[in-house]
Each structure stands twice: as structure tokens, then as C-alpha cells.
Short mmCIF file of C-alpha atoms in Angstrom, two decimals:
data_model
loop_
_atom_site.label_atom_id
_atom_site.label_comp_id
_atom_site.label_asym_id
_atom_site.label_seq_id
_atom_site.Cartn_x
_atom_site.Cartn_y
_atom_site.Cartn_z
CA MET A 1 62.05 101.52 114.99
CA PRO A 2 65.14 99.37 114.28
CA SER A 3 68.50 101.10 114.65
CA LEU A 4 71.84 100.53 112.95
CA VAL A 5 74.49 101.62 115.46
CA ILE A 6 77.94 102.96 114.64
CA ILE A 7 80.20 102.24 117.60
CA LYS A 8 82.81 104.99 117.62
CA THR A 9 86.18 103.88 118.98
CA GLY A 10 88.35 106.89 118.16
CA ASP A 11 88.82 110.21 116.39
CA ALA A 12 90.50 110.99 113.10
CA PHE A 13 93.39 113.45 113.05
CA PRO A 14 92.02 116.98 113.70
CA GLU A 15 92.79 118.26 110.20
CA VAL A 16 91.15 115.18 108.67
CA ALA A 17 88.03 115.57 110.83
CA GLU A 18 87.82 119.30 110.02
CA GLN A 19 88.16 118.88 106.26
CA HIS A 20 86.43 115.54 105.66
CA GLY A 21 84.55 114.50 108.81
CA ASP A 22 85.40 112.36 111.83
CA PHE A 23 85.37 108.55 111.61
CA GLU A 24 81.67 108.14 112.33
CA GLN A 25 80.78 110.87 109.82
CA LEU A 26 82.67 109.07 107.06
CA PHE A 27 80.48 106.01 107.70
CA ILE A 28 77.32 108.09 107.85
CA GLN A 29 78.14 109.67 104.49
CA GLN A 30 78.37 106.20 102.92
CA LEU A 31 75.40 104.61 104.70
CA ARG A 32 72.78 107.33 105.09
CA GLU A 33 71.32 107.26 101.58
CA ALA A 34 71.19 103.45 101.45
CA LEU A 35 69.44 102.79 104.78
CA PRO A 36 66.32 100.61 104.49
CA ASP A 37 63.02 102.41 105.01
CA GLY A 38 62.20 102.94 108.67
CA MET A 39 65.74 102.24 109.94
CA THR A 40 67.57 104.87 111.99
CA LEU A 41 71.31 105.43 112.23
CA ASN A 42 72.80 106.18 115.66
CA VAL A 43 76.33 106.69 117.01
CA TRP A 44 77.59 105.34 120.34
CA ASP A 45 81.00 106.46 121.60
CA ALA A 46 82.44 103.40 123.34
CA ARG A 47 85.08 105.54 125.08
CA GLU A 48 82.37 107.36 127.01
CA ASN A 49 79.91 104.59 127.80
CA THR A 50 79.85 100.84 127.35
CA PRO A 51 76.67 99.95 125.41
CA THR A 52 73.85 98.94 127.73
CA ALA A 53 71.18 98.07 125.15
CA SER A 54 70.76 94.40 124.38
CA PRO A 55 72.56 93.61 121.11
CA ALA A 56 69.48 91.67 119.97
CA SER A 57 67.45 94.91 120.05
CA LEU A 58 69.56 96.39 117.22
CA ALA A 59 69.31 95.99 113.47
CA GLY A 60 73.10 95.89 113.15
CA VAL A 61 76.44 97.24 114.34
CA VAL A 62 79.37 98.94 112.59
CA ILE A 63 82.59 99.47 114.57
CA THR A 64 84.94 102.26 113.51
CA GLY A 65 88.68 102.60 113.42
CA SER A 66 90.77 104.27 116.11
CA HIS A 67 94.27 105.50 116.84
CA SER A 68 94.20 103.35 119.99
CA MET A 69 95.86 99.93 120.01
CA VAL A 70 93.88 96.79 120.86
CA SER A 71 96.92 95.09 122.41
CA GLU A 72 97.27 97.95 124.91
CA ALA A 73 93.82 97.02 126.26
CA PRO A 74 92.20 100.42 126.94
CA PRO A 75 89.58 99.87 129.68
CA TRP A 76 86.69 101.03 127.47
CA SER A 77 87.83 98.63 124.76
CA GLU A 78 88.08 95.69 127.14
CA ALA A 79 84.61 96.54 128.50
CA LEU A 80 83.18 96.29 124.97
CA LYS A 81 84.40 92.73 124.39
CA PRO A 82 81.65 90.88 126.37
CA TRP A 83 79.00 92.95 124.58
CA LEU A 84 80.47 91.96 121.20
CA LYS A 85 80.50 88.30 122.25
CA GLN A 86 76.81 88.56 123.10
CA ALA A 87 76.11 90.26 119.77
CA LEU A 88 77.76 87.34 117.98
CA ALA A 89 75.75 84.84 120.04
CA ASP A 90 72.57 86.78 119.17
CA ASP A 91 73.46 86.73 115.44
CA VAL A 92 73.39 90.53 115.24
CA PRO A 93 74.84 91.72 111.90
CA MET A 94 78.25 93.28 112.54
CA LEU A 95 80.97 94.90 110.48
CA GLY A 96 84.22 95.91 112.19
CA VAL A 97 86.71 98.18 110.41
CA CYS A 98 90.43 98.51 111.23
CA TYR A 99 90.39 98.87 115.05
CA GLY A 100 86.92 97.31 114.92
CA HIS A 101 88.39 94.40 112.95
CA GLN A 102 91.16 93.85 115.47
CA LEU A 103 88.83 94.32 118.45
CA MET A 104 86.29 91.79 117.15
CA ALA A 105 89.04 89.23 116.59
CA ALA A 106 90.42 89.81 120.09
CA ALA A 107 86.93 89.66 121.63
CA PHE A 108 86.36 86.29 119.98
CA ASP A 109 89.62 84.89 121.43
CA GLY A 110 92.02 85.75 118.64
CA VAL A 111 95.14 87.91 119.04
CA SER A 112 95.68 91.42 117.66
CA ASP A 113 99.10 93.05 117.98
CA TYR A 114 101.75 95.09 116.20
CA HIS A 115 102.61 93.74 112.77
CA PRO A 116 106.31 92.70 112.58
CA ALA A 117 106.62 94.30 109.12
CA GLY A 118 105.47 97.68 110.45
CA ARG A 119 102.76 100.02 109.23
CA GLU A 120 100.71 99.47 106.08
CA SER A 121 99.44 102.75 104.63
CA GLY A 122 98.12 103.82 101.26
CA THR A 123 95.97 102.34 98.52
CA HIS A 124 96.93 98.67 98.12
CA ARG A 125 95.41 95.68 96.43
CA VAL A 126 93.58 93.05 98.45
CA ARG A 127 92.77 89.57 97.15
CA LEU A 128 89.80 87.36 98.01
CA THR A 129 90.38 83.83 99.20
CA GLN A 130 88.25 81.02 97.80
CA ALA A 131 86.00 81.41 100.84
CA GLY A 132 85.76 85.14 100.12
CA GLN A 133 84.68 84.46 96.56
CA GLN A 134 81.81 82.38 97.94
CA ASP A 135 80.89 84.66 100.84
CA PRO A 136 77.44 86.33 100.61
CA LEU A 137 78.88 89.81 101.36
CA PHE A 138 82.20 89.60 99.52
CA SER A 139 81.27 87.50 96.48
CA GLN A 140 80.21 90.58 94.49
CA LEU A 141 83.74 92.00 94.72
CA PRO A 142 86.36 91.23 92.05
CA VAL A 143 88.94 88.64 93.10
CA SER A 144 91.51 91.46 93.43
CA PHE A 145 90.56 95.04 94.30
CA PRO A 146 92.20 98.21 95.67
CA ALA A 147 91.51 99.38 99.22
CA HIS A 148 92.62 102.19 101.51
CA LEU A 149 94.72 101.05 104.46
CA THR A 150 96.39 102.62 107.48
CA HIS A 151 97.30 100.39 110.42
CA ALA A 152 100.23 99.41 112.62
CA GLN A 153 98.46 96.47 114.30
CA SER A 154 96.83 93.46 112.66
CA VAL A 155 94.99 90.29 113.59
CA MET A 156 97.98 88.07 114.28
CA GLN A 157 96.13 84.94 115.44
CA LEU A 158 92.69 83.95 114.19
CA PRO A 159 89.81 83.29 116.57
CA HIS A 160 88.50 79.74 116.56
CA ASN A 161 86.12 79.17 113.63
CA ALA A 162 86.96 82.49 111.93
CA THR A 163 87.19 82.29 108.14
CA VAL A 164 89.73 84.32 106.16
CA LEU A 165 87.98 86.09 103.28
CA ALA A 166 90.76 88.34 101.97
CA HIS A 167 94.50 88.88 102.28
CA ASN A 168 97.44 90.64 100.67
CA SER A 169 101.22 90.53 100.75
CA HIS A 170 101.37 92.51 104.01
CA ASP A 171 98.49 91.01 105.97
CA ALA A 172 97.14 87.48 105.84
CA HIS A 173 93.90 88.57 107.55
CA GLN A 174 92.49 91.51 105.60
CA ALA A 175 88.91 90.31 106.01
CA LEU A 176 87.31 87.75 108.32
CA ARG A 177 83.91 86.18 108.90
CA TYR A 178 82.92 84.97 112.38
CA GLY A 179 79.32 83.91 111.80
CA PRO A 180 76.54 84.07 109.22
CA ARG A 181 76.29 87.90 109.38
CA GLN A 182 79.41 88.98 111.25
CA TRP A 183 82.41 90.30 109.34
CA SER A 184 85.43 92.52 109.85
CA VAL A 185 87.96 94.16 107.53
CA GLN A 186 91.40 95.64 108.07
CA PHE A 187 90.98 98.10 105.19
CA HIS A 188 88.85 101.26 105.28
CA PRO A 189 85.77 101.11 103.03
CA GLU A 190 84.61 104.44 104.48
CA PHE A 191 87.75 106.34 103.35
CA THR A 192 87.73 108.48 100.23
CA ALA A 193 90.89 109.18 98.23
CA PRO A 194 91.27 112.67 99.81
CA VAL A 195 91.02 111.16 103.31
CA MET A 196 93.69 108.59 102.46
CA ARG A 197 96.01 111.30 101.11
CA ALA A 198 95.49 113.35 104.28
CA TYR A 199 96.48 110.36 106.41
CA LEU A 200 99.62 109.78 104.37
CA GLU A 201 100.58 113.45 104.73
CA ARG A 202 100.32 113.13 108.51
CA GLN A 203 102.35 109.89 108.47
CA ARG A 204 105.25 111.15 106.33
CA ALA A 205 107.91 110.87 109.06
CA ALA A 206 106.76 107.44 110.27
CA LEU A 207 106.69 106.10 106.73
CA ARG A 208 110.18 107.42 105.96
CA ASP A 209 111.43 105.83 109.18
CA GLN A 210 110.35 102.40 107.92
CA GLY A 211 111.94 102.94 104.49
CA GLU A 212 108.90 103.97 102.43
CA ASP A 213 108.50 106.96 100.12
CA PRO A 214 105.47 109.01 101.18
CA ASP A 215 105.29 110.84 97.83
CA THR A 216 105.07 107.55 95.95
CA LEU A 217 102.33 106.34 98.28
CA ILE A 218 100.40 109.60 97.93
CA SER A 219 100.64 109.55 94.14
CA GLY A 220 99.33 105.97 94.19
CA VAL A 221 96.10 106.86 96.01
CA HIS A 222 92.96 106.51 93.91
CA ASP A 223 89.26 105.82 94.33
CA THR A 224 88.26 102.38 95.62
CA PRO A 225 84.62 101.93 94.55
CA GLU A 226 84.61 98.16 95.04
CA ALA A 227 85.78 98.39 98.66
CA SER A 228 83.54 101.38 99.40
CA GLY A 229 80.51 99.50 98.11
CA LEU A 230 80.99 96.92 100.85
CA LEU A 231 79.32 99.23 103.39
CA ARG A 232 76.15 99.60 101.36
CA ARG A 233 76.01 95.87 100.59
CA PHE A 234 76.29 95.17 104.34
CA LEU A 235 72.89 96.85 104.75
CA ALA A 236 71.28 93.92 102.92
CA PHE A 237 72.03 91.77 106.00
CA VAL A 238 70.57 94.05 108.69
#
């Protein structure tokens, strides 16, 4: 039976996980009801074991966010890179999110590192490039749409042959495509508005330190149905 695998790369803050679910559970909540008939949904924690199954044996892969930093090269994260390269070579459908976005870019010979403008957190608008407007996964999105974001690192240098599908004023690489069925996004399609607010509450001090008003960011959080729908549309490619 074909399996869609969620590769877990980190844990949400304890209060977020307790109230709303950990990272993998947020994905499961979005994906479970839309899975094709006969497909199973499994979770692999990359911090505990590097995947040993052949990527080609899987229906698809989703890579979660993390509080780890790609540029700091955790051993488990580095060990995952060759597997991701093989998955790309095997044309396995992939969708990386936040840390998964940065890890995929780094695995494919790009560079992910701290963003010089600091952290981007809250609900912010993202805009499709011309390539994004023509992309089979992204073309159903409006040209400009809101998305939930929380990240200190970004893809700072594109991998060879990567295509930029979306950007905004903070980050030139909000969404990338690496192959016919391999994408990654900096924003969080799995986040709900309550999850985003909980993250901003935890980040109050850090946001103040970089000159932002947490209360303004929290009041600006709202539902992001267009971005959230990306996860379910991804299932059409597995």
C-alpha cells in the first residue's frame, strides 16, 4: 500500500503542541481527510533515525518545520541530505515547509542561513512570480495571498535549476520548485490562526528586540485558506 511520509524535523513549543498538536499532527489534520483511497500516512522522526526505505518506494514526502537551524548542520539533518537528493533523482513528490524548505535547498546545493533583516513572524502577504502563476501546484492560488510565517533563517542562495515561485518584501524565496513534483515553501500552510497567535505570544521578547510590536502582529493574524489549501492540492501529485 503506498505511503505518504511526513518527515518530522522538530517539535513545536510545548504549549503549542499541548493545545493544538505538534508539527506532524498539524499536517495530519490537514491531510488525513484528503488522502487518496488506499494511501497511508506515516511519520518518520529524522532526529531519531535516518530514513532507510528507498525514496522510490514512497508515494510522497512532506518535511516539517523545526526550531533547529540548517546552517548549524545538526548531524541528523546532514544525514538526511543524501536521501533527499536521491528522492529528487527518483522524482518522488516532495513538499518541504520552513525548515524543510531550507533543508531541501541546502541538500540541493543552495545556501540556507540567518536572514540579515532578522525574524519574519505573523500573517504576511506572499506574491507569486510569473513562474508561480504557471506552476501546476501554485497556479490555483491568487497572485497575492496571506500566509503564516515564523522563521529566522531563509534560503539565501538558490540551488542550481531551482525556480522561484513566490516572494515577499522580506524574503525573495518564499516558494521554490526543484523538479516536476518537488516544491518547498518558507511559509506554514499547516498553521491555523490560533497556532500563529501562540507562536507570536512566545516570541514577544524577540520581536520587541528587533523593533516590532507583538500586539500589532497578533491582531493582524487571520485565516489563510489559500495557503492552507496548498497541502491538499499537493496530494494530486502523489
